[in-house]
mmCIF file with all atom_site columns, C-alpha atoms and ligand atoms in Angstrom:
data_model
loop_
_atom_site.group_PDB
_atom_site.id
_atom_site.type_symbol
_atom_site.label_atom_id
_atom_site.label_alt_id
_atom_site.label_comp_id
_atom_site.label_asym_id
_atom_site.label_entity_id
_atom_site.label_seq_id
_atom_site.pdbx_PDB_ins_code
_atom_site.Cartn_x
_atom_site.Cartn_y
_atom_site.Cartn_z
_atom_site.occupancy
_atom_site.B_iso_or_equiv
_atom_site.pdbx_formal_charge
_atom_site.auth_seq_id
_atom_site.auth_comp_id
_atom_site.auth_asym_id
_atom_site.auth_atom_id
_atom_site.pdbx_PDB_model_num
ATOM   1   C  CA  . MET A 1 1   ? -46.462 136.249 72.696  1.00 72.00 ? 30  MET A CA  1
ATOM   2   C  CA  . THR A 1 2   ? -43.482 134.325 71.368  1.00 90.00 ? 31  THR A CA  1
ATOM   3   C  CA  . VAL A 1 3   ? -40.768 133.227 73.765  1.00 95.00 ? 32  VAL A CA  1
ATOM   4   C  CA  . ILE A 1 4   ? -38.301 135.574 72.106  1.00 97.00 ? 33  ILE A CA  1
ATOM   5   C  CA  . LYS A 1 5   ? -40.680 138.501 72.579  1.00 96.00 ? 34  LYS A CA  1
ATOM   6   C  CA  . GLU A 1 6   ? -41.081 137.463 76.227  1.00 96.00 ? 35  GLU A CA  1
ATOM   7   C  CA  . LEU A 1 7   ? -37.293 137.495 76.719  1.00 98.00 ? 36  LEU A CA  1
ATOM   8   C  CA  . LYS A 1 8   ? -37.049 140.899 75.017  1.00 98.00 ? 37  LYS A CA  1
ATOM   9   C  CA  . ASN A 1 9   ? -39.748 142.290 77.310  1.00 97.00 ? 38  ASN A CA  1
ATOM   10  C  CA  . GLU A 1 10  ? -37.770 141.018 80.285  1.00 96.00 ? 39  GLU A CA  1
ATOM   11  C  CA  . HIS A 1 11  ? -34.716 142.835 78.897  1.00 98.00 ? 40  HIS A CA  1
ATOM   12  C  CA  . GLU A 1 12  ? -36.709 146.089 79.047  1.00 98.00 ? 41  GLU A CA  1
ATOM   13  C  CA  . ALA A 1 13  ? -37.310 145.496 82.768  1.00 97.00 ? 42  ALA A CA  1
ATOM   14  C  CA  . VAL A 1 14  ? -33.589 144.823 83.283  1.00 98.00 ? 43  VAL A CA  1
ATOM   15  C  CA  . LEU A 1 15  ? -32.666 148.031 81.437  1.00 98.00 ? 44  LEU A CA  1
ATOM   16  C  CA  . LEU A 1 16  ? -35.120 149.991 83.586  1.00 98.00 ? 45  LEU A CA  1
ATOM   17  C  CA  . THR A 1 17  ? -33.530 148.525 86.721  1.00 98.00 ? 46  THR A CA  1
ATOM   18  C  CA  . ILE A 1 18  ? -30.108 149.591 85.442  1.00 98.00 ? 47  ILE A CA  1
ATOM   19  C  CA  . ARG A 1 19  ? -31.376 153.161 84.943  1.00 98.00 ? 48  ARG A CA  1
ATOM   20  C  CA  . ILE A 1 20  ? -32.740 153.176 88.499  1.00 98.00 ? 49  ILE A CA  1
ATOM   21  C  CA  . LEU A 1 21  ? -29.452 151.801 89.799  1.00 98.00 ? 50  LEU A CA  1
ATOM   22  C  CA  . ASP A 1 22  ? -27.635 154.553 87.879  1.00 98.00 ? 51  ASP A CA  1
ATOM   23  C  CA  . GLN A 1 23  ? -29.670 157.196 89.696  1.00 98.00 ? 52  GLN A CA  1
ATOM   24  C  CA  . ILE A 1 24  ? -28.954 155.491 93.000  1.00 98.00 ? 53  ILE A CA  1
ATOM   25  C  CA  . THR A 1 25  ? -25.217 155.583 92.342  1.00 97.00 ? 54  THR A CA  1
ATOM   26  C  CA  . THR A 1 26  ? -25.452 159.255 91.327  1.00 98.00 ? 55  THR A CA  1
ATOM   27  C  CA  . ARG A 1 27  ? -27.126 160.029 94.659  1.00 98.00 ? 56  ARG A CA  1
ATOM   28  C  CA  . LEU A 1 28  ? -24.580 158.009 96.613  1.00 97.00 ? 57  LEU A CA  1
ATOM   29  C  CA  . LYS A 1 29  ? -21.703 159.688 94.785  1.00 97.00 ? 58  LYS A CA  1
ATOM   30  C  CA  . SER A 1 30  ? -22.995 163.113 95.780  1.00 97.00 ? 59  SER A CA  1
ATOM   31  C  CA  . GLY A 1 31  ? -23.114 162.030 99.410  1.00 96.00 ? 60  GLY A CA  1
ATOM   32  C  CA  . GLN A 1 32  ? -26.863 161.527 99.664  1.00 97.00 ? 61  GLN A CA  1
ATOM   33  C  CA  . THR A 1 33  ? -28.328 158.534 101.463 1.00 95.00 ? 62  THR A CA  1
ATOM   34  C  CA  . VAL A 1 34  ? -30.462 155.905 99.810  1.00 97.00 ? 63  VAL A CA  1
ATOM   35  C  CA  . GLU A 1 35  ? -33.164 153.822 101.447 1.00 98.00 ? 64  GLU A CA  1
ATOM   36  C  CA  . ILE A 1 36  ? -31.900 150.347 102.284 1.00 98.00 ? 65  ILE A CA  1
ATOM   37  C  CA  . LYS A 1 37  ? -35.330 149.000 101.369 1.00 98.00 ? 66  LYS A CA  1
ATOM   38  C  CA  . HIS A 1 38  ? -34.835 150.145 97.774  1.00 98.00 ? 67  HIS A CA  1
ATOM   39  C  CA  . LEU A 1 39  ? -31.421 148.499 97.573  1.00 98.00 ? 68  LEU A CA  1
ATOM   40  C  CA  . ASP A 1 40  ? -32.895 145.268 98.943  1.00 98.00 ? 69  ASP A CA  1
ATOM   41  C  CA  . GLN A 1 41  ? -35.695 145.400 96.386  1.00 98.00 ? 70  GLN A CA  1
ATOM   42  C  CA  . ILE A 1 42  ? -33.211 145.842 93.557  1.00 98.00 ? 71  ILE A CA  1
ATOM   43  C  CA  . LEU A 1 43  ? -31.065 142.985 94.828  1.00 98.00 ? 72  LEU A CA  1
ATOM   44  C  CA  . GLU A 1 44  ? -34.081 140.712 94.986  1.00 97.00 ? 73  GLU A CA  1
ATOM   45  C  CA  . PHE A 1 45  ? -35.076 141.687 91.468  1.00 97.00 ? 74  PHE A CA  1
ATOM   46  C  CA  . LEU A 1 46  ? -31.569 141.071 90.121  1.00 97.00 ? 75  LEU A CA  1
ATOM   47  C  CA  . THR A 1 47  ? -31.290 137.715 91.883  1.00 97.00 ? 76  THR A CA  1
ATOM   48  C  CA  . ILE A 1 48  ? -34.740 136.254 91.304  1.00 95.00 ? 77  ILE A CA  1
ATOM   49  C  CA  . PHE A 1 49  ? -36.212 137.923 88.246  1.00 95.00 ? 78  PHE A CA  1
ATOM   50  C  CA  . VAL A 1 50  ? -33.062 138.553 86.245  1.00 96.00 ? 79  VAL A CA  1
ATOM   51  C  CA  . ASP A 1 51  ? -30.794 135.694 87.212  1.00 96.00 ? 80  ASP A CA  1
ATOM   52  C  CA  . LYS A 1 52  ? -32.959 132.777 88.266  1.00 95.00 ? 81  LYS A CA  1
ATOM   53  C  CA  . CYS A 1 53  ? -35.853 133.468 85.930  1.00 95.00 ? 82  CYS A CA  1
ATOM   54  C  CA  . HIS A 1 54  ? -34.546 135.295 82.841  1.00 97.00 ? 83  HIS A CA  1
ATOM   55  C  CA  . HIS A 1 55  ? -31.073 133.768 82.724  1.00 98.00 ? 84  HIS A CA  1
ATOM   56  C  CA  . GLY A 1 56  ? -32.633 130.448 83.739  1.00 96.00 ? 85  GLY A CA  1
ATOM   57  C  CA  . LYS A 1 57  ? -34.871 130.546 80.649  1.00 97.00 ? 86  LYS A CA  1
ATOM   58  C  CA  . GLU A 1 58  ? -31.858 131.312 78.474  1.00 98.00 ? 87  GLU A CA  1
ATOM   59  C  CA  . GLU A 1 59  ? -29.508 128.768 80.029  1.00 98.00 ? 88  GLU A CA  1
ATOM   60  C  CA  . LYS A 1 60  ? -31.935 125.904 80.556  1.00 97.00 ? 89  LYS A CA  1
ATOM   61  C  CA  . VAL A 1 61  ? -34.167 126.335 77.521  1.00 98.00 ? 90  VAL A CA  1
ATOM   62  C  CA  . LEU A 1 62  ? -33.025 128.759 74.818  1.00 98.00 ? 91  LEU A CA  1
ATOM   63  C  CA  . PHE A 1 63  ? -29.309 127.923 74.611  1.00 98.00 ? 92  PHE A CA  1
ATOM   64  C  CA  . PRO A 1 64  ? -29.844 124.126 74.636  1.00 97.00 ? 93  PRO A CA  1
ATOM   65  C  CA  . ALA A 1 65  ? -32.516 124.518 71.928  1.00 97.00 ? 94  ALA A CA  1
ATOM   66  C  CA  . MET A 1 66  ? -30.091 126.540 69.805  1.00 97.00 ? 95  MET A CA  1
ATOM   67  C  CA  . GLU A 1 67  ? -27.366 123.944 70.302  1.00 97.00 ? 96  GLU A CA  1
ATOM   68  C  CA  . GLU A 1 68  ? -29.797 121.246 69.269  1.00 96.00 ? 97  GLU A CA  1
ATOM   69  C  CA  . ALA A 1 69  ? -30.475 123.272 66.141  1.00 96.00 ? 98  ALA A CA  1
ATOM   70  C  CA  . GLY A 1 70  ? -26.765 123.253 65.290  1.00 94.00 ? 99  GLY A CA  1
ATOM   71  C  CA  . ILE A 1 71  ? -25.306 126.389 66.886  1.00 94.00 ? 100 ILE A CA  1
ATOM   72  C  CA  . PRO A 1 72  ? -22.175 125.243 68.740  1.00 90.00 ? 101 PRO A CA  1
ATOM   73  C  CA  . ARG A 1 73  ? -21.802 126.165 72.412  1.00 88.00 ? 102 ARG A CA  1
ATOM   74  C  CA  . GLU A 1 74  ? -18.033 126.554 72.430  1.00 87.00 ? 103 GLU A CA  1
ATOM   75  C  CA  . GLY A 1 75  ? -16.303 129.359 70.573  1.00 87.00 ? 104 GLY A CA  1
ATOM   76  C  CA  . GLY A 1 76  ? -19.541 131.074 69.640  1.00 89.00 ? 105 GLY A CA  1
ATOM   77  C  CA  . PRO A 1 77  ? -22.049 133.574 70.992  1.00 92.00 ? 106 PRO A CA  1
ATOM   78  C  CA  . ILE A 1 78  ? -23.586 131.078 73.454  1.00 96.00 ? 107 ILE A CA  1
ATOM   79  C  CA  . SER A 1 79  ? -20.356 130.623 75.394  1.00 96.00 ? 108 SER A CA  1
ATOM   80  C  CA  . THR A 1 80  ? -19.893 134.411 75.471  1.00 97.00 ? 109 THR A CA  1
ATOM   81  C  CA  . MET A 1 81  ? -23.412 134.876 76.857  1.00 97.00 ? 110 MET A CA  1
ATOM   82  C  CA  . LEU A 1 82  ? -22.794 132.195 79.527  1.00 97.00 ? 111 LEU A CA  1
ATOM   83  C  CA  . TYR A 1 83  ? -19.544 133.851 80.530  1.00 97.00 ? 112 TYR A CA  1
ATOM   84  C  CA  . GLU A 1 84  ? -21.280 137.219 80.818  1.00 98.00 ? 113 GLU A CA  1
ATOM   85  C  CA  . HIS A 1 85  ? -24.027 135.717 82.999  1.00 98.00 ? 114 HIS A CA  1
ATOM   86  C  CA  . GLU A 1 86  ? -21.256 134.510 85.348  1.00 98.00 ? 115 GLU A CA  1
ATOM   87  C  CA  . GLN A 1 87  ? -19.639 137.958 85.379  1.00 98.00 ? 116 GLN A CA  1
ATOM   88  C  CA  . GLY A 1 88  ? -23.032 139.503 86.137  1.00 98.00 ? 117 GLY A CA  1
ATOM   89  C  CA  . ARG A 1 89  ? -23.469 137.124 89.082  1.00 98.00 ? 118 ARG A CA  1
ATOM   90  C  CA  . SER A 1 90  ? -20.168 138.197 90.567  1.00 98.00 ? 119 SER A CA  1
ATOM   91  C  CA  . PHE A 1 91  ? -21.099 141.904 90.281  1.00 98.00 ? 120 PHE A CA  1
ATOM   92  C  CA  . VAL A 1 92  ? -24.436 141.190 91.990  1.00 98.00 ? 121 VAL A CA  1
ATOM   93  C  CA  . GLN A 1 93  ? -22.522 139.412 94.753  1.00 98.00 ? 122 GLN A CA  1
ATOM   94  C  CA  . GLY A 1 94  ? -20.309 142.483 95.110  1.00 98.00 ? 123 GLY A CA  1
ATOM   95  C  CA  . LEU A 1 95  ? -23.360 144.707 95.172  1.00 98.00 ? 124 LEU A CA  1
ATOM   96  C  CA  . ARG A 1 96  ? -24.887 142.521 97.880  1.00 98.00 ? 125 ARG A CA  1
ATOM   97  C  CA  . ARG A 1 97  ? -21.701 142.811 99.955  1.00 98.00 ? 126 ARG A CA  1
ATOM   98  C  CA  . GLY A 1 98  ? -21.837 146.575 99.525  1.00 98.00 ? 127 GLY A CA  1
ATOM   99  C  CA  . VAL A 1 99  ? -25.486 146.720 100.603 1.00 98.00 ? 128 VAL A CA  1
ATOM   100 C  CA  . GLU A 1 100 ? -24.834 144.520 103.650 1.00 98.00 ? 129 GLU A CA  1
ATOM   101 C  CA  . GLY A 1 101 ? -21.993 146.878 104.625 1.00 98.00 ? 130 GLY A CA  1
ATOM   102 C  CA  . TYR A 1 102 ? -24.159 149.954 103.993 1.00 98.00 ? 131 TYR A CA  1
ATOM   103 C  CA  . ARG A 1 103 ? -26.839 148.521 106.296 1.00 98.00 ? 132 ARG A CA  1
ATOM   104 C  CA  . VAL A 1 104 ? -24.398 148.509 109.221 1.00 98.00 ? 133 VAL A CA  1
ATOM   105 C  CA  . GLY A 1 105 ? -22.574 151.694 108.253 1.00 94.00 ? 134 GLY A CA  1
ATOM   106 C  CA  . LYS A 1 106 ? -19.376 149.972 107.197 1.00 95.00 ? 135 LYS A CA  1
ATOM   107 C  CA  . GLU A 1 107 ? -16.593 152.023 105.656 1.00 92.00 ? 136 GLU A CA  1
ATOM   108 C  CA  . HIS A 1 108 ? -16.124 151.690 101.862 1.00 96.00 ? 137 HIS A CA  1
ATOM   109 C  CA  . SER A 1 109 ? -19.526 150.080 101.421 1.00 98.00 ? 138 SER A CA  1
ATOM   110 C  CA  . VAL A 1 110 ? -20.736 153.010 99.293  1.00 98.00 ? 139 VAL A CA  1
ATOM   111 C  CA  . THR A 1 111 ? -17.763 152.567 96.969  1.00 98.00 ? 140 THR A CA  1
ATOM   112 C  CA  . GLU A 1 112 ? -18.481 148.851 96.745  1.00 98.00 ? 141 GLU A CA  1
ATOM   113 C  CA  . ILE A 1 113 ? -22.100 149.548 95.779  1.00 98.00 ? 142 ILE A CA  1
ATOM   114 C  CA  . ILE A 1 114 ? -21.143 152.191 93.198  1.00 98.00 ? 143 ILE A CA  1
ATOM   115 C  CA  . GLU A 1 115 ? -18.403 150.120 91.555  1.00 98.00 ? 144 GLU A CA  1
ATOM   116 C  CA  . ASN A 1 116 ? -20.435 146.945 91.265  1.00 98.00 ? 145 ASN A CA  1
ATOM   117 C  CA  . ALA A 1 117 ? -23.579 148.737 90.130  1.00 98.00 ? 146 ALA A CA  1
ATOM   118 C  CA  . GLN A 1 118 ? -21.639 150.512 87.384  1.00 98.00 ? 147 GLN A CA  1
ATOM   119 C  CA  . LYS A 1 119 ? -19.900 147.348 86.205  1.00 98.00 ? 148 LYS A CA  1
ATOM   120 C  CA  . TYR A 1 120 ? -23.174 145.444 86.234  1.00 98.00 ? 149 TYR A CA  1
ATOM   121 C  CA  . GLY A 1 121 ? -24.952 148.184 84.285  1.00 98.00 ? 150 GLY A CA  1
ATOM   122 C  CA  . LEU A 1 122 ? -22.274 148.352 81.607  1.00 98.00 ? 151 LEU A CA  1
ATOM   123 C  CA  . LEU A 1 123 ? -22.056 144.579 81.270  1.00 98.00 ? 152 LEU A CA  1
ATOM   124 C  CA  . LEU A 1 124 ? -25.791 143.924 81.110  1.00 98.00 ? 153 LEU A CA  1
ATOM   125 C  CA  . SER A 1 125 ? -26.511 146.790 78.705  1.00 98.00 ? 154 SER A CA  1
ATOM   126 C  CA  . SER A 1 126 ? -24.062 145.440 76.156  1.00 98.00 ? 155 SER A CA  1
ATOM   127 C  CA  . HIS A 1 127 ? -25.122 141.842 76.879  1.00 98.00 ? 156 HIS A CA  1
ATOM   128 C  CA  . ILE A 1 128 ? -28.764 142.697 76.170  1.00 98.00 ? 157 ILE A CA  1
ATOM   129 C  CA  . ASP A 1 129 ? -27.795 144.551 73.019  1.00 98.00 ? 158 ASP A CA  1
ATOM   130 C  CA  . LYS A 1 130 ? -25.938 141.471 71.749  1.00 97.00 ? 159 LYS A CA  1
ATOM   131 C  CA  . GLU A 1 131 ? -28.812 139.153 72.602  1.00 98.00 ? 160 GLU A CA  1
ATOM   132 C  CA  . ASN A 1 132 ? -31.502 141.338 71.058  1.00 98.00 ? 161 ASN A CA  1
ATOM   133 C  CA  . ASN A 1 133 ? -29.556 142.014 67.881  1.00 97.00 ? 162 ASN A CA  1
ATOM   134 C  CA  . VAL A 1 134 ? -27.467 138.899 67.326  1.00 96.00 ? 163 VAL A CA  1
ATOM   135 C  CA  . LEU A 1 135 ? -28.348 135.864 69.416  1.00 97.00 ? 164 LEU A CA  1
ATOM   136 C  CA  . TYR A 1 136 ? -32.141 136.153 69.357  1.00 97.00 ? 165 TYR A CA  1
ATOM   137 C  CA  . VAL A 1 137 ? -32.084 136.895 65.625  1.00 96.00 ? 166 VAL A CA  1
ATOM   138 C  CA  . MET A 1 138 ? -30.100 133.676 65.187  1.00 95.00 ? 167 MET A CA  1
ATOM   139 C  CA  . ALA A 1 139 ? -32.591 131.817 67.431  1.00 96.00 ? 168 ALA A CA  1
ATOM   140 C  CA  . GLU A 1 140 ? -35.552 133.015 65.398  1.00 95.00 ? 169 GLU A CA  1
ATOM   141 C  CA  . ARG A 1 141 ? -33.789 131.802 62.260  1.00 95.00 ? 170 ARG A CA  1
ATOM   142 C  CA  . VAL A 1 142 ? -32.933 128.296 63.473  1.00 96.00 ? 171 VAL A CA  1
ATOM   143 C  CA  . LEU A 1 143 ? -35.796 127.338 65.822  1.00 96.00 ? 172 LEU A CA  1
ATOM   144 C  CA  . SER A 1 144 ? -38.909 125.708 64.407  1.00 95.00 ? 173 SER A CA  1
ATOM   145 C  CA  . VAL A 1 145 ? -42.426 126.805 65.318  1.00 94.00 ? 174 VAL A CA  1
ATOM   146 C  CA  . ASP A 1 146 ? -42.907 123.497 67.176  1.00 94.00 ? 175 ASP A CA  1
ATOM   147 C  CA  . LYS A 1 147 ? -39.749 124.044 69.184  1.00 96.00 ? 176 LYS A CA  1
ATOM   148 C  CA  . LEU A 1 148 ? -40.789 127.589 70.064  1.00 94.00 ? 177 LEU A CA  1
ATOM   149 C  CA  . THR A 1 149 ? -44.135 126.295 71.351  1.00 94.00 ? 178 THR A CA  1
ATOM   150 C  CA  . GLU A 1 150 ? -42.402 123.614 73.408  1.00 95.00 ? 179 GLU A CA  1
ATOM   151 C  CA  . MET A 1 151 ? -40.179 126.336 74.865  1.00 97.00 ? 180 MET A CA  1
ATOM   152 C  CA  . GLU A 1 152 ? -43.217 128.344 75.880  1.00 96.00 ? 181 GLU A CA  1
ATOM   153 C  CA  . ASN A 1 153 ? -44.243 125.537 78.236  1.00 95.00 ? 182 ASN A CA  1
ATOM   154 C  CA  . ALA A 1 154 ? -40.741 125.231 79.628  1.00 96.00 ? 183 ALA A CA  1
ATOM   155 C  CA  . PHE A 1 155 ? -40.772 128.990 80.329  1.00 95.00 ? 184 PHE A CA  1
ATOM   156 C  CA  . ILE A 1 156 ? -44.047 128.652 82.243  1.00 93.00 ? 185 ILE A CA  1
ATOM   157 C  CA  . ARG A 1 157 ? -42.464 125.910 84.371  1.00 93.00 ? 186 ARG A CA  1
ATOM   158 C  CA  . ILE A 1 158 ? -39.420 128.073 85.153  1.00 93.00 ? 187 ILE A CA  1
ATOM   159 C  CA  . GLU A 1 159 ? -41.653 131.020 86.097  1.00 91.00 ? 188 GLU A CA  1
ATOM   160 C  CA  . LYS A 1 160 ? -43.602 128.805 88.487  1.00 91.00 ? 189 LYS A CA  1
ATOM   161 C  CA  . LEU A 1 161 ? -40.533 127.187 89.973  1.00 88.00 ? 190 LEU A CA  1
ATOM   162 C  CA  . GLU A 1 162 ? -38.311 130.251 90.346  1.00 86.00 ? 191 GLU A CA  1
ATOM   163 C  CA  . ILE A 1 163 ? -40.797 133.032 90.905  1.00 86.00 ? 192 ILE A CA  1
ATOM   164 C  CA  . GLY A 1 164 ? -44.101 131.542 91.995  1.00 82.00 ? 193 GLY A CA  1
ATOM   165 C  CA  . PRO A 1 165 ? -47.638 132.814 91.484  1.00 75.00 ? 194 PRO A CA  1
ATOM   166 C  CA  . ASN A 1 166 ? -48.300 136.579 91.581  1.00 80.00 ? 195 ASN A CA  1
ATOM   167 C  CA  . LYS A 1 167 ? -44.656 137.364 92.231  1.00 86.00 ? 196 LYS A CA  1
ATOM   168 C  CA  . HIS A 1 168 ? -44.068 138.440 88.632  1.00 86.00 ? 197 HIS A CA  1
ATOM   169 C  CA  . GLU A 1 169 ? -46.713 141.217 88.956  1.00 89.00 ? 198 GLU A CA  1
ATOM   170 C  CA  . GLU A 1 170 ? -45.314 142.155 92.353  1.00 92.00 ? 199 GLU A CA  1
ATOM   171 C  CA  . PHE A 1 171 ? -41.844 142.623 90.837  1.00 94.00 ? 200 PHE A CA  1
ATOM   172 C  CA  . HIS A 1 172 ? -43.205 144.877 88.126  1.00 93.00 ? 201 HIS A CA  1
ATOM   173 C  CA  . ALA A 1 173 ? -45.178 146.898 90.670  1.00 95.00 ? 202 ALA A CA  1
ATOM   174 C  CA  . THR A 1 174 ? -42.053 147.364 92.818  1.00 96.00 ? 203 THR A CA  1
ATOM   175 C  CA  . LEU A 1 175 ? -40.053 148.386 89.776  1.00 96.00 ? 204 LEU A CA  1
ATOM   176 C  CA  . HIS A 1 176 ? -42.718 150.895 88.843  1.00 97.00 ? 205 HIS A CA  1
ATOM   177 C  CA  . ALA A 1 177 ? -42.667 152.359 92.349  1.00 98.00 ? 206 ALA A CA  1
ATOM   178 C  CA  . LEU A 1 178 ? -38.854 152.668 92.233  1.00 98.00 ? 207 LEU A CA  1
ATOM   179 C  CA  . LYS A 1 179 ? -39.122 154.309 88.837  1.00 98.00 ? 208 LYS A CA  1
ATOM   180 C  CA  . ASN A 1 180 ? -41.395 156.950 90.375  1.00 98.00 ? 209 ASN A CA  1
ATOM   181 C  CA  . VAL A 1 181 ? -38.857 157.632 93.096  1.00 97.00 ? 210 VAL A CA  1
ATOM   182 C  CA  . TYR A 1 182 ? -35.699 157.736 90.986  1.00 98.00 ? 211 TYR A CA  1
ATOM   183 C  CA  . LEU A 1 183 ? -36.698 158.526 87.411  1.00 97.00 ? 212 LEU A CA  1
ATOM   184 C  CA  . ALA A 1 184 ? -39.664 160.837 87.822  1.00 91.00 ? 213 ALA A CA  1
HETATM 185 FE FE1 . FE2 B 2 .   ? -28.351 136.508 78.710  1.00 85.60 ? 323 FE2 B FE1 1
HETATM 186 FE FE1 . FE2 B 2 .   ? -31.125 137.986 78.215  1.00 85.60 ? 324 FE2 B FE1 1
#
């Protein structure tokens, strides 16, 4: 599997998480309760799998490789992607605050969860669309086969460092279980 294909596969997992989160917000909006455990699982997925691992691969490996190949960081798609990663982080922080409040029955915590989940979903859906259809296409055009192979090894190192052995499968299993609860 090429590194770009790997990143695209990870995008599919992010999009699935967004669909699950959408269902969670729908339930919360209609006054239903949601299991805290599910919210914690989603937060862990967004923090570790999406941010540390997927965005880590992009920020530490893909973007620098593209810059090396002549795509400027400033004023181009790379700086936009970096900015959107930052925005995503702040929505996840907001979501975490909402979940912490929800755990102790704090007022307004449901609104905080809903607002941040919606903003995150909108942002990441369009971010992924831009990466799949613009940035990754550019990467495939400018990166050599040798560079792509070198990146494969760097990705393996990030996986090991940020996620650790077996955790990747565990994340996918959790996501699958959540899918059965919310999207069945
Ligand atoms: Fe990204
Ligand atoms: Fe991405």
